[in-house]
PDB file of C-alpha atoms in Angstrom:
ATOM      1  CA  ASP A   1      77.085   6.563 229.805  1.00  0.00           C
ATOM      2  CA  LYS A   2      77.580   6.754 226.018  1.00  0.00           C
ATOM      3  CA  GLU A   3      80.443   4.210 226.178  1.00  0.00           C
ATOM      4  CA  PHE A   4      78.349   1.872 228.320  1.00  0.00           C
ATOM      5  CA  THR A   5      75.584   1.698 225.713  1.00  0.00           C
ATOM      6  CA  LEU A   6      78.201   1.119 222.994  1.00  0.00           C
ATOM      7  CA  THR A   7      79.654  -1.748 225.050  1.00  0.00           C
ATOM      8  CA  GLN A   8      76.203  -3.239 225.547  1.00  0.00           C
ATOM      9  CA  GLN A   9      75.449  -2.974 221.840  1.00  0.00           C
ATOM     10  CA  LEU A  10      78.741  -4.616 220.847  1.00  0.00           C
ATOM     11  CA  SER A  11      78.314  -7.475 223.312  1.00  0.00           C
ATOM     12  CA  GLN A  12      74.787  -8.111 222.027  1.00  0.00           C
ATOM     13  CA  ASN A  13      75.962  -8.133 218.396  1.00  0.00           C
ATOM     14  CA  ASN A  14      78.861 -10.487 219.007  1.00  0.00           C
ATOM     15  CA  LYS A  15      78.064 -13.099 221.649  1.00  0.00           C
ATOM     16  CA  THR A  16      81.210 -15.152 220.963  1.00  0.00           C
ATOM     17  CA  LEU A  17      83.742 -12.519 222.109  1.00  0.00           C
ATOM     18  CA  PRO A  18      83.931 -10.602 225.377  1.00  0.00           C
ATOM     19  CA  ALA A  19      82.925  -6.954 225.031  1.00  0.00           C
ATOM     20  CA  GLN A  20      86.404  -5.688 225.935  1.00  0.00           C
ATOM     21  CA  GLN A  21      87.971  -7.737 223.161  1.00  0.00           C
ATOM     22  CA  THR A  22      85.435  -6.512 220.614  1.00  0.00           C
ATOM     23  CA  ILE A  23      86.014  -2.882 221.655  1.00  0.00           C
ATOM     24  CA  PHE A  24      89.787  -3.409 221.422  1.00  0.00           C
ATOM     25  CA  LYS A  25      89.520  -4.920 217.919  1.00  0.00           C
ATOM     26  CA  ASN A  26      87.245  -2.109 216.741  1.00  0.00           C
ATOM     27  CA  SER A  27      89.676   0.468 218.166  1.00  0.00           C
ATOM     28  CA  LEU A  28      92.543  -1.195 216.297  1.00  0.00           C
ATOM     29  CA  LYS A  29      90.514  -1.094 213.091  1.00  0.00           C
ATOM     30  CA  LEU A  30      89.960   2.635 213.520  1.00  0.00           C
ATOM     31  CA  VAL A  31      93.679   3.251 214.052  1.00  0.00           C
ATOM     32  CA  CYS A  32      94.681   0.986 211.154  1.00  0.00           C
ATOM     33  CA  GLU A  33      92.464   2.875 208.721  1.00  0.00           C
ATOM     34  CA  ASP A  34      94.692   5.921 209.152  1.00  0.00           C
ATOM     35  CA  ILE A  35      98.020   4.205 208.537  1.00  0.00           C
ATOM     36  CA  GLN A  36      99.685   3.215 205.306  1.00  0.00           C
ATOM     37  CA  THR A  37      99.477  -0.585 205.453  1.00  0.00           C
ATOM     38  CA  GLN A  38     101.317  -1.382 202.202  1.00  0.00           C
ATOM     39  CA  ILE A  39     105.095  -1.193 202.573  1.00  0.00           C
ATOM     40  CA  ASN A  40     108.004  -1.840 200.218  1.00  0.00           C
ATOM     41  CA  THR A  41     109.979  -4.932 201.250  1.00  0.00           C
ATOM     42  CA  GLN A  42     112.911  -4.454 198.889  1.00  0.00           C
ATOM     43  CA  ASN A  43     116.142  -4.407 200.949  1.00  0.00           C
ATOM     44  CA  SER A  44     114.284  -5.066 204.205  1.00  0.00           C
ATOM     45  CA  VAL A  45     113.909  -7.887 206.719  1.00  0.00           C
ATOM     46  CA  LEU A  46     110.283  -8.470 205.706  1.00  0.00           C
ATOM     47  CA  PHE A  47     109.416 -10.826 202.876  1.00  0.00           C
ATOM     48  CA  ASN A  48     106.467 -11.516 200.618  1.00  0.00           C
ATOM     49  CA  LYS A  49     105.908 -13.985 197.764  1.00  0.00           C
ATOM     50  CA  GLN A  50     103.754 -14.333 194.673  1.00  0.00           C
ATOM     51  CA  ILE A  51     103.113 -17.248 192.321  1.00  0.00           C
ATOM     52  CA  ASP A  52     102.542 -17.017 188.570  1.00  0.00           C
ATOM     53  CA  PHE A  53      99.476 -19.193 187.904  1.00  0.00           C
ATOM     54  CA  SER A  54     100.435 -19.835 184.273  1.00  0.00           C
ATOM     55  CA  ALA A  55     103.850 -21.226 185.276  1.00  0.00           C
ATOM     56  CA  CYS A  56     102.860 -23.126 188.435  1.00  0.00           C
ATOM     57  CA  THR A  57     102.222 -26.857 188.095  1.00  0.00           C
ATOM     58  CA  ASN A  58     101.229 -27.438 191.746  1.00  0.00           C
ATOM     59  CA  CYS A  59     104.223 -29.719 192.235  1.00  0.00           C
ATOM     60  CA  VAL A  60     104.386 -28.305 195.791  1.00  0.00           C
ATOM     61  CA  ASP A  61     108.196 -28.302 195.911  1.00  0.00           C
ATOM     62  CA  CYS A  62     108.007 -24.762 197.328  1.00  0.00           C
ATOM     63  CA  VAL A  63     105.733 -25.989 200.128  1.00  0.00           C
ATOM     64  CA  THR A  64     107.792 -29.118 200.779  1.00  0.00           C
ATOM     65  CA  PHE A  65     111.102 -27.312 201.164  1.00  0.00           C
ATOM     66  CA  CYS A  66     109.884 -24.233 203.079  1.00  0.00           C
ATOM     67  CA  PRO A  67     111.685 -24.500 206.454  1.00  0.00           C
ATOM     68  CA  THR A  68     109.172 -22.358 208.371  1.00  0.00           C
ATOM     69  CA  GLN A  69     105.889 -23.501 206.756  1.00  0.00           C
ATOM     70  CA  ALA A  70     105.302 -19.960 205.495  1.00  0.00           C
ATOM     71  CA  LEU A  71     104.013 -21.720 202.355  1.00  0.00           C
ATOM     72  CA  PHE A  72     101.354 -24.378 202.838  1.00  0.00           C
ATOM     73  CA  GLN A  73      98.462 -26.061 201.055  1.00  0.00           C
ATOM     74  CA  ASN A  74      94.836 -26.065 202.070  1.00  0.00           C
ATOM     75  CA  SER A  75      93.230 -29.339 203.147  1.00  0.00           C
ATOM     76  CA  SER A  76      91.894 -30.131 199.670  1.00  0.00           C
ATOM     77  CA  LYS A  77      95.382 -29.611 198.143  1.00  0.00           C
ATOM     78  CA  ASP A  78      94.067 -27.289 195.420  1.00  0.00           C
ATOM     79  CA  ALA A  79      95.588 -24.012 196.646  1.00  0.00           C
ATOM     80  CA  ILE A  80      98.872 -22.693 198.034  1.00  0.00           C
ATOM     81  CA  TYR A  81      98.810 -20.137 200.847  1.00  0.00           C
ATOM     82  CA  PHE A  82     101.488 -17.848 202.267  1.00  0.00           C
ATOM     83  CA  GLN A  83     102.091 -16.226 205.661  1.00  0.00           C
ATOM     84  CA  SER A  84     104.523 -13.319 205.406  1.00  0.00           C
ATOM     85  CA  GLY A  85     104.974 -13.335 209.188  1.00  0.00           C
ATOM     86  CA  GLN A  86     106.522 -16.817 208.956  1.00  0.00           C
ATOM     87  CA  CYS A  87     108.866 -16.168 206.002  1.00  0.00           C
ATOM     88  CA  ILE A  88     112.579 -15.757 206.780  1.00  0.00           C
ATOM     89  CA  GLY A  89     113.575 -14.825 203.214  1.00  0.00           C
ATOM     90  CA  CYS A  90     115.768 -17.860 202.572  1.00  0.00           C
ATOM     91  CA  ASP A  91     114.447 -18.139 198.979  1.00  0.00           C
ATOM     92  CA  ILE A  92     114.563 -21.951 199.101  1.00  0.00           C
ATOM     93  CA  CYS A  93     111.068 -21.933 197.578  1.00  0.00           C
ATOM     94  CA  GLU A  94     112.321 -19.975 194.570  1.00  0.00           C
ATOM     95  CA  GLN A  95     115.326 -22.278 194.138  1.00  0.00           C
ATOM     96  CA  ALA A  96     113.175 -25.420 194.468  1.00  0.00           C
ATOM     97  CA  CYS A  97     110.648 -24.270 191.847  1.00  0.00           C
ATOM     98  CA  GLN A  98     111.644 -25.868 188.547  1.00  0.00           C
ATOM     99  CA  HIS A  99     109.254 -23.629 186.603  1.00  0.00           C
ATOM    100  CA  ASN A 100     110.291 -20.292 188.177  1.00  0.00           C
ATOM    101  CA  ALA A 101     106.687 -19.712 189.194  1.00  0.00           C
ATOM    102  CA  ILE A 102     107.374 -18.295 192.665  1.00  0.00           C
ATOM    103  CA  LYS A 103     109.025 -14.892 193.049  1.00  0.00           C
ATOM    104  CA  ALA A 104     109.513 -12.182 195.630  1.00  0.00           C
ATOM    105  CA  ASN A 105     106.768  -9.587 195.889  1.00  0.00           C
ATOM    106  CA  ASN A 106     108.142  -6.221 197.003  1.00  0.00           C
ATOM    107  CA  SER A 107     104.833  -5.044 198.450  1.00  0.00           C
ATOM    108  CA  LEU A 108     103.595  -6.241 201.819  1.00  0.00           C
ATOM    109  CA  ASP A 109     100.561  -5.436 203.921  1.00  0.00           C
ATOM    110  CA  ILE A 110     101.998  -4.801 207.375  1.00  0.00           C
ATOM    111  CA  ILE A 111      98.705  -5.776 209.029  1.00  0.00           C
ATOM    112  CA  ASP A 112      98.865  -9.211 207.369  1.00  0.00           C
ATOM    113  CA  TYR A 113     102.423  -9.511 208.633  1.00  0.00           C
ATOM    114  CA  MET A 114     101.625  -8.414 212.201  1.00  0.00           C
ATOM    115  CA  PHE A 115      98.678 -10.778 212.592  1.00  0.00           C
ATOM    116  CA  ASN A 116     100.290 -13.661 210.657  1.00  0.00           C
ATOM    117  CA  LYS A 117      97.421 -13.639 208.185  1.00  0.00           C
ATOM    118  CA  ALA A 118      97.660 -16.282 205.489  1.00  0.00           C
ATOM    119  CA  TYR A 119      96.466 -15.490 201.988  1.00  0.00           C
ATOM    120  CA  GLU A 120      96.028 -17.525 198.844  1.00  0.00           C
ATOM    121  CA  LEU A 121      98.861 -17.255 196.315  1.00  0.00           C
ATOM    122  CA  VAL A 122      97.393 -19.607 193.743  1.00  0.00           C
ATOM    123  CA  ALA A 123      94.368 -21.893 193.394  1.00  0.00           C
ATOM    124  CA  PHE A 124      93.763 -24.726 190.989  1.00  0.00           C
ATOM    125  CA  GLU A 125      90.822 -26.444 189.413  1.00  0.00           C
ATOM    126  CA  TYR A 126      91.298 -30.053 188.414  1.00  0.00           C
ATOM    127  CA  ALA A 127      89.748 -31.743 185.396  1.00  0.00           C
ATOM    128  CA  LYS A 128      89.789 -35.268 183.994  1.00  0.00           C
ATOM    129  CA  CYS A 129      91.673 -35.651 180.699  1.00  0.00           C
ATOM    130  CA  GLN A 130      89.360 -36.978 178.002  1.00  0.00           C
ATOM    131  CA  GLU A 131      92.248 -38.961 176.480  1.00  0.00           C
ATOM    132  CA  CYS A 132      94.129 -40.583 179.386  1.00  0.00           C
ATOM    133  CA  ASN A 133      91.537 -40.115 182.177  1.00  0.00           C
ATOM    134  CA  ASN A 134      94.162 -38.659 184.538  1.00  0.00           C
ATOM    135  CA  ALA A 135      93.490 -35.570 186.608  1.00  0.00           C
ATOM    136  CA  PHE A 136      95.231 -32.400 185.468  1.00  0.00           C
ATOM    137  CA  ILE A 137      95.265 -28.748 186.434  1.00  0.00           C
ATOM    138  CA  LYS A 138      92.791 -26.914 184.259  1.00  0.00           C
ATOM    139  CA  LYS A 139      94.293 -23.605 183.138  1.00  0.00           C
ATOM    140  CA  ASP A 140      92.111 -22.964 180.104  1.00  0.00           C
ATOM    141  CA  GLU A 141      89.071 -24.517 178.442  1.00  0.00           C
ATOM    142  CA  SER A 142      91.017 -27.521 177.166  1.00  0.00           C
ATOM    143  CA  ARG A 143      89.746 -30.962 178.164  1.00  0.00           C
ATOM    144  CA  VAL A 144      93.080 -32.622 177.403  1.00  0.00           C
ATOM    145  CA  CYS A 145      96.131 -32.643 179.730  1.00  0.00           C
ATOM    146  CA  HIS A 146      99.465 -31.135 178.760  1.00  0.00           C
ATOM    147  CA  PHE A 147     100.926 -34.639 178.207  1.00  0.00           C
ATOM    148  CA  CYS A 148      98.270 -35.748 175.708  1.00  0.00           C
ATOM    149  CA  LYS A 149      97.927 -32.428 173.863  1.00  0.00           C
ATOM    150  CA  PRO A 150     101.253 -32.567 171.933  1.00  0.00           C
ATOM    151  CA  PHE A 151     100.687 -36.224 171.062  1.00  0.00           C
ATOM    152  CA  LEU A 152      97.227 -35.475 169.696  1.00  0.00           C
ATOM    153  CA  ASN A 153      98.506 -32.510 167.699  1.00  0.00           C
ATOM    154  CA  GLU A 154     101.408 -34.460 166.172  1.00  0.00           C
ATOM    155  CA  HIS A 155      99.561 -37.709 165.522  1.00  0.00           C
ATOM    156  CA  ALA A 156      95.983 -36.638 164.881  1.00  0.00           C
ATOM    157  CA  ASN A 157      96.017 -38.285 161.445  1.00  0.00           C
ATOM    158  CA  MET A 158      96.633 -41.701 163.079  1.00  0.00           C
ATOM    159  CA  PHE A 159      93.252 -41.509 164.718  1.00  0.00           C
ATOM    160  CA  THR A 160      91.326 -41.060 161.493  1.00  0.00           C
ATOM    161  CA  LEU A 161      88.828 -43.847 161.082  1.00  0.00           C
ATOM    162  CA  ALA A 162      88.943 -45.996 158.001  1.00  0.00           C
ATOM    163  CA  LYS A 163      85.515 -44.767 156.905  1.00  0.00           C
ATOM    164  CA  ASP A 164      86.863 -41.174 156.898  1.00  0.00           C
ATOM    165  CA  MET A 165      89.648 -42.073 154.437  1.00  0.00           C
TER     166      MET A 165
END
């Protein structure tokens, strides 16, 4: 009788899933709370990745050359996601990255792996360069892209107006 009222309550709370499926998911959640979900992947057949935001240029070479689509971009192309359950550990992504931004991560959530959960490795915000008007990845408060910045620093005196001389 007690289980029946629990089933009724769950089916009323979640109309999109059958009651049995909701009960099964809740049971799994209870079991998962008691297990260690973070595991060490060093010297194992499981793989995980991380991306250094400061080094990544969003060139997407890692995504392009990933043979299993374990790395992929979101629809707006401003973030890179990873599915550990898809990764075969070939390290092509690391070899393709010219900036050494992507590396192995020796910690893996086994639940993410089991359910093929994708998570965001890196996200970008784009800005318009005030000098060249091209879009660039904004990594700090600068309003100038990394191409224009050295030119401005080296040749700032060329832009002095005649009235300022």
